Amino acid sequence: MRINKSILSVLFALLLCLTAAVPVFAESELPRIVDDADLLTDYEESTLLTKLDDISERQQADIVVVTVDTLDGYSPMEFADDFYDYNGYGFGENRDGVLLLVSMESRDWWISTCGYGITAITDAGIDYISDSFLPGLSDGDYAKAFTLYADLCDAFFTQAGTGQPYDTGHMPKQPFDILMNLIIASAVGFVVAKVVTGIMKSKLKTVRFQAGAGSYVKAGSMNVTESRDLFLFANVTRSPRPKESSSGGSSTHTSSSGSSHGGGGGKF
């Protein structure tokens, strides 16, 4: 059977278009931790993968970590969104999940949310989660940073399941850390010092506060020709500065695959 050459040309051109539409990093059946930048030891990677798999299956949403040496000319947002989309991450019809991208080229990070992940982790939630793991990234403690990210994603998805996702004005309480211990210890020490010095001051029987300077002048040692009292005062009116209001929720955008994503990122 002879096949028309024009039909073959059209089919070949269509195949080229379809191939060009898929990024070079697209693969199938990728794990939930892809450490191409080799930031983790084998043990750390294995431990983190177990945690990510457990949380993902329990929450029915993929929780993913990706590290790379370079973005190959993509922006962090484009790379994270496309990596998520073209590698088939996400549960269900809406492809629920969240991906953390770390690029060592310019020390970029980006969190990409999709499906129910957009609801569970809002813009304010991304700020909260990143504030927790960024110190670890900056210090090179990547295992700790990724573990915090995974645990907080778990907490945020759990909270979203109650019908009240964490958002502006409604966030998890910060853990009781060493800094807070130091602040409280300093405050207690200050109070104790005030009490002790107060007791010591009360025992000074020969010293009393005098309201006027004349009380300290020896009688007959000087003649005062004129005296007057000056009262200085200021009337200050204070009004609170208006607070910036935020409606909360997630801002979204469309990736190259046509999927809707939320997200946010920065440098570390």
Short mmCIF file of C-alpha atoms in Angstrom, two decimals:
data_model
loop_
_atom_site.label_atom_id
_atom_site.label_comp_id
_atom_site.label_asym_id
_atom_site.label_seq_id
_atom_site.Cartn_x
_atom_site.Cartn_y
_atom_site.Cartn_z
CA MET A 1 0.00 0.00 0.00
CA ARG A 2 1.41 3.38 -1.01
CA ILE A 3 1.23 6.28 1.45
CA ASN A 4 0.96 9.80 0.15
CA LYS A 5 4.20 11.72 0.80
CA SER A 6 2.29 14.85 1.85
CA ILE A 7 0.52 12.89 4.59
CA LEU A 8 3.88 11.60 5.85
CA SER A 9 5.24 15.15 5.92
CA VAL A 10 2.27 16.37 7.95
CA LEU A 11 2.60 13.50 10.42
CA PHE A 12 6.34 14.11 10.77
CA ALA A 13 5.81 17.85 11.39
CA LEU A 14 3.13 17.06 14.00
CA LEU A 15 5.51 14.69 15.77
CA LEU A 16 8.19 17.36 15.90
CA CYS A 17 5.76 19.87 17.40
CA LEU A 18 4.66 17.44 20.08
CA THR A 19 8.27 16.60 20.95
CA ALA A 20 9.27 20.27 21.14
CA ALA A 21 6.42 21.00 23.54
CA VAL A 22 7.86 18.70 26.22
CA PRO A 23 10.79 20.09 28.30
CA VAL A 24 14.04 18.18 28.16
CA PHE A 25 13.74 17.16 31.82
CA ALA A 26 10.42 15.38 31.35
CA GLU A 27 10.46 11.77 32.56
CA SER A 28 7.91 9.36 33.92
CA GLU A 29 7.48 7.68 37.31
CA LEU A 30 9.85 10.08 39.06
CA PRO A 31 10.17 9.77 42.87
CA ARG A 32 8.99 12.53 45.18
CA ILE A 33 12.59 13.58 45.88
CA VAL A 34 14.77 14.37 42.85
CA ASP A 35 18.16 15.48 44.19
CA ASP A 36 20.00 16.30 40.98
CA ALA A 37 22.15 18.87 42.83
CA ASP A 38 23.29 16.10 45.22
CA LEU A 39 22.57 18.09 48.38
CA LEU A 40 21.64 15.05 50.48
CA THR A 41 23.49 11.94 51.57
CA ASP A 42 22.02 8.60 50.51
CA TYR A 43 20.65 8.07 54.02
CA GLU A 44 19.10 11.56 54.17
CA GLU A 45 17.52 11.10 50.75
CA SER A 46 16.10 7.70 51.66
CA THR A 47 14.70 9.00 54.97
CA LEU A 48 13.16 12.05 53.31
CA LEU A 49 11.62 9.95 50.52
CA THR A 50 9.95 7.71 53.10
CA LYS A 51 8.48 10.78 54.80
CA LEU A 52 7.31 12.36 51.53
CA ASP A 53 5.68 9.11 50.38
CA ASP A 54 3.91 8.65 53.71
CA ILE A 55 2.55 12.21 53.78
CA SER A 56 1.58 12.15 50.10
CA GLU A 57 -0.38 8.90 50.35
CA ARG A 58 -2.05 9.99 53.58
CA GLN A 59 -3.03 13.43 52.29
CA GLN A 60 -3.75 12.22 48.74
CA ALA A 61 -1.55 15.04 47.40
CA ASP A 62 2.00 14.79 46.08
CA ILE A 63 4.57 16.52 48.31
CA VAL A 64 7.70 16.86 46.16
CA VAL A 65 11.28 18.17 46.57
CA VAL A 66 13.47 18.89 43.54
CA THR A 67 17.07 20.18 43.60
CA VAL A 68 19.01 21.18 40.48
CA ASP A 69 22.33 22.80 39.63
CA THR A 70 20.87 25.04 36.92
CA LEU A 71 17.49 26.22 35.64
CA ASP A 72 18.62 25.97 32.01
CA GLY A 73 17.33 29.45 31.22
CA TYR A 74 13.91 28.99 32.82
CA SER A 75 12.65 31.19 35.65
CA PRO A 76 12.23 29.35 38.98
CA MET A 77 8.43 29.52 38.57
CA GLU A 78 8.50 28.15 35.02
CA PHE A 79 10.91 25.35 35.91
CA ALA A 80 8.95 24.26 39.02
CA ASP A 81 5.56 24.36 37.28
CA ASP A 82 6.79 22.50 34.20
CA PHE A 83 8.67 19.90 36.23
CA TYR A 84 5.48 19.20 38.17
CA ASP A 85 3.22 19.11 35.11
CA TYR A 86 5.33 17.23 32.59
CA ASN A 87 6.48 14.58 35.06
CA GLY A 88 2.94 13.65 36.00
CA TYR A 89 2.85 14.66 39.65
CA GLY A 90 -0.46 15.24 41.44
CA PHE A 91 -3.37 13.20 42.76
CA GLY A 92 -6.76 12.97 41.10
CA GLU A 93 -8.34 14.93 38.31
CA ASN A 94 -7.01 18.27 39.62
CA ARG A 95 -3.50 16.85 40.21
CA ASP A 96 -3.37 17.93 43.85
CA GLY A 97 0.06 18.60 45.30
CA VAL A 98 2.96 20.94 46.01
CA LEU A 99 6.57 21.02 44.82
CA LEU A 100 9.60 22.73 46.38
CA LEU A 101 12.34 23.58 43.89
CA VAL A 102 15.88 24.51 44.99
CA SER A 103 18.37 25.68 42.35
CA MET A 104 22.01 26.13 43.34
CA GLU A 105 22.90 28.18 40.24
CA SER A 106 21.68 31.47 41.74
CA ARG A 107 20.42 30.08 45.06
CA ASP A 108 16.76 30.24 44.05
CA TRP A 109 13.84 28.48 45.68
CA TRP A 110 10.24 28.21 44.53
CA ILE A 111 7.12 26.50 45.85
CA SER A 112 4.60 25.51 43.17
CA THR A 113 1.11 24.46 44.25
CA CYS A 114 -1.50 22.73 42.11
CA GLY A 115 -5.09 21.55 42.51
CA TYR A 116 -6.09 21.30 46.17
CA GLY A 117 -2.56 22.42 47.05
CA ILE A 118 -3.58 25.94 45.97
CA THR A 119 -6.35 25.88 48.59
CA ALA A 120 -4.31 24.22 51.35
CA ILE A 121 -1.20 26.41 51.00
CA THR A 122 -2.09 30.03 50.31
CA ASP A 123 0.28 32.92 49.60
CA ALA A 124 0.49 33.60 53.33
CA GLY A 125 1.08 29.89 53.90
CA ILE A 126 4.01 29.88 51.48
CA ASP A 127 5.53 32.81 53.39
CA TYR A 128 5.06 30.98 56.70
CA ILE A 129 6.51 27.68 55.47
CA SER A 130 9.48 29.33 53.76
CA ASP A 131 10.29 31.39 56.87
CA SER A 132 10.70 28.07 58.68
CA PHE A 133 12.95 26.25 56.21
CA LEU A 134 15.03 29.14 54.78
CA PRO A 135 17.49 29.26 57.72
CA GLY A 136 18.30 25.61 57.03
CA LEU A 137 18.81 26.27 53.32
CA SER A 138 21.05 29.27 54.02
CA ASP A 139 23.16 27.27 56.50
CA GLY A 140 23.49 24.29 54.16
CA ASP A 141 21.42 22.03 56.42
CA TYR A 142 19.29 20.81 53.52
CA ALA A 143 17.93 17.68 55.21
CA LYS A 144 16.53 19.79 58.06
CA ALA A 145 15.07 22.35 55.64
CA PHE A 146 13.33 19.73 53.50
CA THR A 147 12.03 17.90 56.56
CA LEU A 148 10.49 21.12 57.92
CA TYR A 149 8.91 21.78 54.53
CA ALA A 150 7.40 18.28 54.43
CA ASP A 151 6.06 18.43 58.00
CA LEU A 152 4.52 21.86 57.48
CA CYS A 153 2.88 20.77 54.21
CA ASP A 154 1.40 17.87 56.15
CA ALA A 155 0.06 20.25 58.82
CA PHE A 156 -1.36 22.67 56.23
CA PHE A 157 -3.19 19.93 54.30
CA THR A 158 -4.56 18.51 57.55
CA GLN A 159 -5.84 21.95 58.57
CA ALA A 160 -7.38 22.54 55.13
CA GLY A 161 -9.33 19.30 55.62
CA THR A 162 -11.18 20.93 58.53
CA GLY A 163 -12.64 23.54 56.19
CA GLN A 164 -10.54 26.42 57.56
CA PRO A 165 -7.15 26.43 55.80
CA TYR A 166 -4.30 28.31 57.41
CA ASP A 167 -4.24 31.81 55.94
CA THR A 168 -3.73 35.48 56.79
CA GLY A 169 -4.56 36.03 60.48
CA HIS A 170 -4.90 32.29 61.06
CA MET A 171 -1.55 30.53 61.19
CA PRO A 172 0.03 27.79 63.34
CA LYS A 173 1.70 29.02 66.50
CA GLN A 174 5.47 29.29 66.24
CA PRO A 175 7.38 26.62 68.19
CA PHE A 176 8.77 27.52 71.61
CA ASP A 177 12.43 27.94 70.70
CA ILE A 178 15.73 28.87 72.33
CA LEU A 179 15.33 32.56 71.51
CA MET A 180 12.05 32.68 73.38
CA ASN A 181 13.72 30.99 76.36
CA LEU A 182 16.41 33.68 76.39
CA ILE A 183 13.84 36.48 76.21
CA ILE A 184 11.84 35.06 79.11
CA ALA A 185 15.00 34.46 81.18
CA SER A 186 16.10 38.05 80.60
CA ALA A 187 12.69 39.38 81.62
CA VAL A 188 12.65 37.30 84.81
CA GLY A 189 16.18 38.46 85.66
CA PHE A 190 15.16 42.11 85.20
CA VAL A 191 12.17 41.73 87.51
CA VAL A 192 14.25 40.01 90.18
CA ALA A 193 16.91 42.76 89.97
CA LYS A 194 14.24 45.47 90.38
CA VAL A 195 12.85 43.75 93.47
CA VAL A 196 16.29 43.34 95.07
CA THR A 197 17.36 46.93 94.40
CA GLY A 198 14.00 48.16 95.69
CA ILE A 199 14.52 46.35 98.97
CA MET A 200 18.04 47.72 99.28
CA LYS A 201 16.85 51.25 98.56
CA SER A 202 14.16 51.05 101.25
CA LYS A 203 16.88 50.35 103.85
CA LEU A 204 18.66 53.68 103.21
CA LYS A 205 17.21 55.55 106.22
CA THR A 206 19.41 58.67 105.93
CA VAL A 207 18.62 59.44 102.31
CA ARG A 208 15.28 60.79 101.21
CA PHE A 209 14.15 62.43 98.01
CA GLN A 210 13.70 66.24 98.24
CA ALA A 211 11.33 68.02 95.89
CA GLY A 212 13.20 71.37 95.72
CA ALA A 213 16.83 72.39 95.33
CA GLY A 214 16.52 74.66 98.41
CA SER A 215 16.45 71.61 100.64
CA TYR A 216 20.09 70.95 99.76
CA VAL A 217 21.32 74.52 100.54
CA LYS A 218 22.87 75.20 103.95
CA ALA A 219 20.93 77.88 105.87
CA GLY A 220 22.49 81.39 105.54
CA SER A 221 25.05 80.32 102.97
CA MET A 222 23.40 82.16 100.08
CA ASN A 223 20.71 84.74 99.35
CA VAL A 224 18.14 84.05 96.67
CA THR A 225 17.00 87.30 95.02
CA GLU A 226 14.50 85.83 92.63
CA SER A 227 12.81 82.45 92.20
CA ARG A 228 10.13 81.18 89.93
CA ASP A 229 8.73 77.90 88.70
CA LEU A 230 8.69 77.03 85.01
CA PHE A 231 6.23 74.38 83.85
CA LEU A 232 7.06 72.79 80.57
CA PHE A 233 4.61 70.46 78.87
CA ALA A 234 3.70 69.07 75.49
CA ASN A 235 0.37 67.90 74.22
CA VAL A 236 0.97 64.89 71.98
CA THR A 237 -1.82 63.25 70.04
CA ARG A 238 -1.19 59.75 68.76
CA SER A 239 -3.23 57.79 66.25
CA PRO A 240 -2.59 54.19 65.19
CA ARG A 241 -1.10 53.63 61.76
CA PRO A 242 -3.56 51.79 59.52
CA LYS A 243 -2.62 48.15 59.03
CA GLU A 244 -2.34 46.72 55.57
CA SER A 245 -5.33 44.56 54.87
CA SER A 246 -5.17 41.32 52.94
CA SER A 247 -7.99 39.21 51.66
CA GLY A 248 -5.80 36.12 51.91
CA GLY A 249 -6.08 33.18 49.55
CA SER A 250 -3.78 32.22 46.70
CA SER A 251 -2.77 34.14 43.62
CA THR A 252 -2.59 31.86 40.58
CA HIS A 253 -1.08 31.74 37.12
CA THR A 254 -1.15 29.39 34.13
CA SER A 255 1.85 27.21 33.29
CA SER A 256 3.07 26.33 29.80
CA SER A 257 0.97 23.14 29.93
CA GLY A 258 -2.18 25.15 30.57
CA SER A 259 -2.47 24.08 34.24
CA SER A 260 -3.31 26.51 37.03
CA HIS A 261 -0.65 26.93 39.73
CA GLY A 262 -0.15 28.97 42.86
CA GLY A 263 3.28 29.65 44.20
CA GLY A 264 6.00 31.90 45.52
CA GLY A 265 9.74 31.96 45.96
CA GLY A 266 12.93 33.93 46.42
CA LYS A 267 16.63 33.60 47.24
CA PHE A 268 18.39 31.80 50.10
#
